[in-house]
PDB file of C-alpha atoms in Angstrom:
ATOM      1  CA  UNK A   1     -33.009 -12.929  -5.191  1.00 46.00           C
ATOM      2  CA  UNK A   2     -36.422 -14.305  -6.639  1.00 54.00           C
ATOM      3  CA  UNK A   3     -37.350 -15.118  -9.976  1.00 70.00           C
ATOM      4  CA  UNK A   4     -40.391 -13.983 -12.055  1.00 82.00           C
ATOM      5  CA  UNK A   5     -41.951 -17.315 -13.575  1.00 87.00           C
ATOM      6  CA  UNK A   6     -42.530 -16.247 -17.320  1.00 93.00           C
ATOM      7  CA  UNK A   7     -46.208 -17.187 -17.873  1.00 95.00           C
ATOM      8  CA  UNK A   8     -46.815 -16.907 -21.986  1.00 97.00           C
ATOM      9  CA  UNK A   9     -50.497 -15.600 -22.736  1.00 97.00           C
ATOM     10  CA  UNK A  10     -50.967 -17.493 -26.396  1.00 98.00           C
ATOM     11  CA  UNK A  11     -54.118 -15.718 -28.046  1.00 98.00           C
ATOM     12  CA  UNK A  12     -52.358 -15.785 -31.380  1.00 97.00           C
ATOM     13  CA  UNK A  13     -53.960 -18.189 -34.093  1.00 96.00           C
ATOM     14  CA  UNK A  14     -51.300 -21.033 -35.266  1.00 95.00           C
ATOM     15  CA  UNK A  15     -50.529 -19.204 -38.901  1.00 93.00           C
ATOM     16  CA  UNK A  16     -49.637 -16.105 -37.254  1.00 96.00           C
ATOM     17  CA  UNK A  17     -46.138 -14.900 -36.657  1.00 96.00           C
ATOM     18  CA  UNK A  18     -46.823 -14.474 -33.006  1.00 97.00           C
ATOM     19  CA  UNK A  19     -47.737 -17.978 -32.397  1.00 97.00           C
ATOM     20  CA  UNK A  20     -44.166 -18.860 -33.724  1.00 97.00           C
ATOM     21  CA  UNK A  21     -42.327 -16.233 -31.972  1.00 98.00           C
ATOM     22  CA  UNK A  22     -44.195 -17.895 -28.637  1.00 98.00           C
ATOM     23  CA  UNK A  23     -42.881 -21.188 -29.201  1.00 98.00           C
ATOM     24  CA  UNK A  24     -39.280 -19.877 -30.209  1.00 97.00           C
ATOM     25  CA  UNK A  25     -39.368 -17.835 -26.619  1.00 97.00           C
ATOM     26  CA  UNK A  26     -40.240 -21.034 -24.816  1.00 97.00           C
ATOM     27  CA  UNK A  27     -38.004 -22.967 -26.297  1.00 96.00           C
ATOM     28  CA  UNK A  28     -35.114 -20.734 -25.690  1.00 96.00           C
ATOM     29  CA  UNK A  29     -36.411 -20.087 -22.010  1.00 95.00           C
ATOM     30  CA  UNK A  30     -36.400 -23.941 -21.101  1.00 94.00           C
ATOM     31  CA  UNK A  31     -33.301 -24.755 -22.958  1.00 93.00           C
ATOM     32  CA  UNK A  32     -31.553 -22.025 -21.403  1.00 90.00           C
ATOM     33  CA  UNK A  33     -32.726 -22.940 -18.037  1.00 88.00           C
ATOM     34  CA  UNK A  34     -31.843 -26.677 -18.570  1.00 86.00           C
ATOM     35  CA  UNK A  35     -28.193 -25.688 -19.509  1.00 86.00           C
ATOM     36  CA  UNK A  36     -28.119 -23.141 -15.989  1.00 81.00           C
ATOM     37  CA  UNK A  37     -29.797 -25.983 -13.883  1.00 68.00           C
ATOM     38  CA  UNK A  38     -26.725 -25.805 -11.510  1.00 59.00           C
ATOM     39  CA  UNK A  39     -27.797 -22.250 -10.612  1.00 53.00           C
ATOM     40  CA  UNK A  40     -31.482 -22.213 -11.096  1.00 51.00           C
ATOM     41  CA  UNK A  41     -32.950 -25.154  -9.446  1.00 55.00           C
ATOM     42  CA  UNK A  42     -37.128 -24.167  -9.752  1.00 59.00           C
ATOM     43  CA  UNK A  43     -37.529 -22.902 -12.972  1.00 62.00           C
ATOM     44  CA  UNK A  44     -40.466 -23.298 -14.512  1.00 85.00           C
ATOM     45  CA  UNK A  45     -42.453 -21.676 -17.452  1.00 93.00           C
ATOM     46  CA  UNK A  46     -46.408 -21.510 -17.629  1.00 95.00           C
ATOM     47  CA  UNK A  47     -48.241 -21.314 -20.890  1.00 97.00           C
ATOM     48  CA  UNK A  48     -51.928 -20.748 -21.321  1.00 98.00           C
ATOM     49  CA  UNK A  49     -53.655 -20.874 -24.822  1.00 98.00           C
ATOM     50  CA  UNK A  50     -56.553 -18.689 -25.090  1.00 98.00           C
ATOM     51  CA  UNK A  51     -58.811 -17.404 -28.052  1.00 97.00           C
ATOM     52  CA  UNK A  52     -57.619 -18.251 -31.317  1.00 97.00           C
ATOM     53  CA  UNK A  53     -54.659 -19.743 -30.043  1.00 98.00           C
ATOM     54  CA  UNK A  54     -56.930 -22.525 -28.928  1.00 98.00           C
ATOM     55  CA  UNK A  55     -56.612 -24.003 -32.968  1.00 97.00           C
ATOM     56  CA  UNK A  56     -53.020 -25.087 -31.705  1.00 98.00           C
ATOM     57  CA  UNK A  57     -54.354 -27.726 -29.831  1.00 98.00           C
ATOM     58  CA  UNK A  58     -56.642 -28.973 -32.655  1.00 97.00           C
ATOM     59  CA  UNK A  59     -55.677 -32.615 -33.433  1.00 95.00           C
ATOM     60  CA  UNK A  60     -56.962 -32.671 -36.647  1.00 94.00           C
ATOM     61  CA  UNK A  61     -55.284 -29.538 -37.901  1.00 91.00           C
ATOM     62  CA  UNK A  62     -52.640 -30.303 -40.902  1.00 89.00           C
ATOM     63  CA  UNK A  63     -50.149 -28.640 -41.913  1.00 86.00           C
ATOM     64  CA  UNK A  64     -48.104 -28.817 -45.238  1.00 88.00           C
ATOM     65  CA  UNK A  65     -44.650 -30.037 -44.879  1.00 87.00           C
ATOM     66  CA  UNK A  66     -42.939 -26.615 -46.187  1.00 88.00           C
ATOM     67  CA  UNK A  67     -44.399 -25.064 -42.769  1.00 88.00           C
ATOM     68  CA  UNK A  68     -43.814 -25.783 -38.999  1.00 91.00           C
ATOM     69  CA  UNK A  69     -46.604 -27.826 -37.548  1.00 95.00           C
ATOM     70  CA  UNK A  70     -47.001 -25.713 -34.136  1.00 96.00           C
ATOM     71  CA  UNK A  71     -49.183 -28.312 -32.643  1.00 97.00           C
ATOM     72  CA  UNK A  72     -46.013 -30.964 -32.872  1.00 96.00           C
ATOM     73  CA  UNK A  73     -43.615 -28.849 -31.833  1.00 97.00           C
ATOM     74  CA  UNK A  74     -45.322 -27.623 -28.558  1.00 98.00           C
ATOM     75  CA  UNK A  75     -45.920 -31.195 -27.994  1.00 97.00           C
ATOM     76  CA  UNK A  76     -42.336 -31.856 -28.128  1.00 97.00           C
ATOM     77  CA  UNK A  77     -41.820 -29.511 -26.132  1.00 96.00           C
ATOM     78  CA  UNK A  78     -43.924 -30.275 -23.496  1.00 96.00           C
ATOM     79  CA  UNK A  79     -42.691 -34.091 -23.973  1.00 95.00           C
ATOM     80  CA  UNK A  80     -39.140 -32.618 -23.308  1.00 94.00           C
ATOM     81  CA  UNK A  81     -39.347 -30.447 -20.306  1.00 94.00           C
ATOM     82  CA  UNK A  82     -42.788 -31.602 -18.780  1.00 93.00           C
ATOM     83  CA  UNK A  83     -44.630 -28.743 -19.695  1.00 95.00           C
ATOM     84  CA  UNK A  84     -48.117 -28.520 -19.360  1.00 96.00           C
ATOM     85  CA  UNK A  85     -50.293 -27.085 -22.220  1.00 98.00           C
ATOM     86  CA  UNK A  86     -53.561 -25.707 -20.783  1.00 98.00           C
ATOM     87  CA  UNK A  87     -56.458 -24.380 -23.251  1.00 98.00           C
ATOM     88  CA  UNK A  88     -58.992 -22.303 -22.110  1.00 98.00           C
ATOM     89  CA  UNK A  89     -61.988 -24.808 -22.497  1.00 97.00           C
ATOM     90  CA  UNK A  90     -64.622 -22.073 -23.478  1.00 96.00           C
ATOM     91  CA  UNK A  91     -62.323 -20.767 -26.303  1.00 97.00           C
ATOM     92  CA  UNK A  92     -61.545 -24.448 -27.339  1.00 97.00           C
ATOM     93  CA  UNK A  93     -65.223 -25.635 -27.303  1.00 96.00           C
ATOM     94  CA  UNK A  94     -66.453 -22.545 -29.582  1.00 96.00           C
ATOM     95  CA  UNK A  95     -63.849 -23.363 -32.335  1.00 97.00           C
ATOM     96  CA  UNK A  96     -64.891 -26.886 -32.284  1.00 94.00           C
ATOM     97  CA  UNK A  97     -61.985 -28.434 -30.312  1.00 97.00           C
ATOM     98  CA  UNK A  98     -62.846 -30.966 -27.511  1.00 96.00           C
ATOM     99  CA  UNK A  99     -61.812 -33.608 -25.704  1.00 95.00           C
ATOM    100  CA  UNK A 100     -63.618 -36.856 -24.622  1.00 94.00           C
ATOM    101  CA  UNK A 101     -65.463 -35.243 -21.356  1.00 93.00           C
ATOM    102  CA  UNK A 102     -66.749 -32.204 -22.660  1.00 93.00           C
ATOM    103  CA  UNK A 103     -68.306 -34.090 -25.641  1.00 93.00           C
ATOM    104  CA  UNK A 104     -69.886 -36.152 -23.663  1.00 93.00           C
ATOM    105  CA  UNK A 105     -71.145 -33.421 -21.699  1.00 94.00           C
ATOM    106  CA  UNK A 106     -72.280 -31.167 -24.587  1.00 94.00           C
ATOM    107  CA  UNK A 107     -73.472 -34.055 -26.771  1.00 92.00           C
ATOM    108  CA  UNK A 108     -70.938 -33.502 -29.506  1.00 91.00           C
ATOM    109  CA  UNK A 109     -69.714 -36.139 -32.091  1.00 91.00           C
ATOM    110  CA  UNK A 110     -66.189 -36.908 -30.911  1.00 91.00           C
ATOM    111  CA  UNK A 111     -62.807 -35.151 -29.772  1.00 93.00           C
ATOM    112  CA  UNK A 112     -60.154 -33.698 -31.287  1.00 95.00           C
ATOM    113  CA  UNK A 113     -57.834 -32.291 -28.573  1.00 97.00           C
ATOM    114  CA  UNK A 114     -54.446 -32.769 -29.383  1.00 97.00           C
ATOM    115  CA  UNK A 115     -52.218 -34.911 -26.914  1.00 96.00           C
ATOM    116  CA  UNK A 116     -50.654 -33.246 -24.524  1.00 96.00           C
ATOM    117  CA  UNK A 117     -53.066 -30.534 -24.435  1.00 98.00           C
ATOM    118  CA  UNK A 118     -55.619 -30.123 -21.601  1.00 98.00           C
ATOM    119  CA  UNK A 119     -59.015 -28.124 -21.960  1.00 97.00           C
ATOM    120  CA  UNK A 120     -59.116 -25.868 -18.092  1.00 97.00           C
ATOM    121  CA  UNK A 121     -61.113 -23.454 -16.991  1.00 96.00           C
ATOM    122  CA  UNK A 122     -59.884 -19.520 -16.677  1.00 94.00           C
ATOM    123  CA  UNK A 123     -59.465 -20.307 -13.022  1.00 94.00           C
ATOM    124  CA  UNK A 124     -56.028 -22.373 -14.230  1.00 94.00           C
ATOM    125  CA  UNK A 125     -54.874 -18.713 -15.692  1.00 95.00           C
ATOM    126  CA  UNK A 126     -56.086 -16.700 -12.297  1.00 93.00           C
ATOM    127  CA  UNK A 127     -53.553 -19.119 -10.255  1.00 92.00           C
ATOM    128  CA  UNK A 128     -50.934 -18.843 -12.752  1.00 92.00           C
ATOM    129  CA  UNK A 129     -51.211 -15.054 -12.470  1.00 92.00           C
ATOM    130  CA  UNK A 130     -50.814 -15.228  -8.894  1.00 89.00           C
ATOM    131  CA  UNK A 131     -47.575 -14.260  -7.233  1.00 77.00           C
ATOM    132  CA  UNK A 132     -44.195 -13.121  -8.876  1.00 81.00           C
ATOM    133  CA  UNK A 133     -45.321 -13.758 -12.751  1.00 86.00           C
ATOM    134  CA  UNK A 134     -44.137 -12.373 -15.654  1.00 92.00           C
ATOM    135  CA  UNK A 135     -46.695 -12.285 -17.899  1.00 94.00           C
ATOM    136  CA  UNK A 136     -46.204 -11.840 -22.286  1.00 95.00           C
ATOM    137  CA  UNK A 137     -48.788 -12.211 -24.615  1.00 96.00           C
ATOM    138  CA  UNK A 138     -48.340 -13.522 -27.919  1.00 96.00           C
TER     139      UNK A 138
END
């Protein structure tokens, strides 16, 4: 039996409840997959940050101590489970989030992409959607 790879298309701003739900889903899915590794050898999870969710990749985003810092939580999850954190480059740049290469290319003063996130084109999302994929938008 073939299992469909979940693709979490995250479009909600980090302050929105759906952004937190996406993180909780990803964490539960990956922990469950790790606990059942003997039955599911190639368990993967794809995520893609688009639109206002690009704010999650802002390395300068500050969060008060009484709230969950989604940027740090995604970074921890990515490190723990070797999870890629791709962000649409166009939506990131239009929201003031850039990596070193794009800052040079577009003559911006500095970069602020959080560690662990990467700026990619929409072709990455299209490739994730090929084959057996279960798309969930948050």
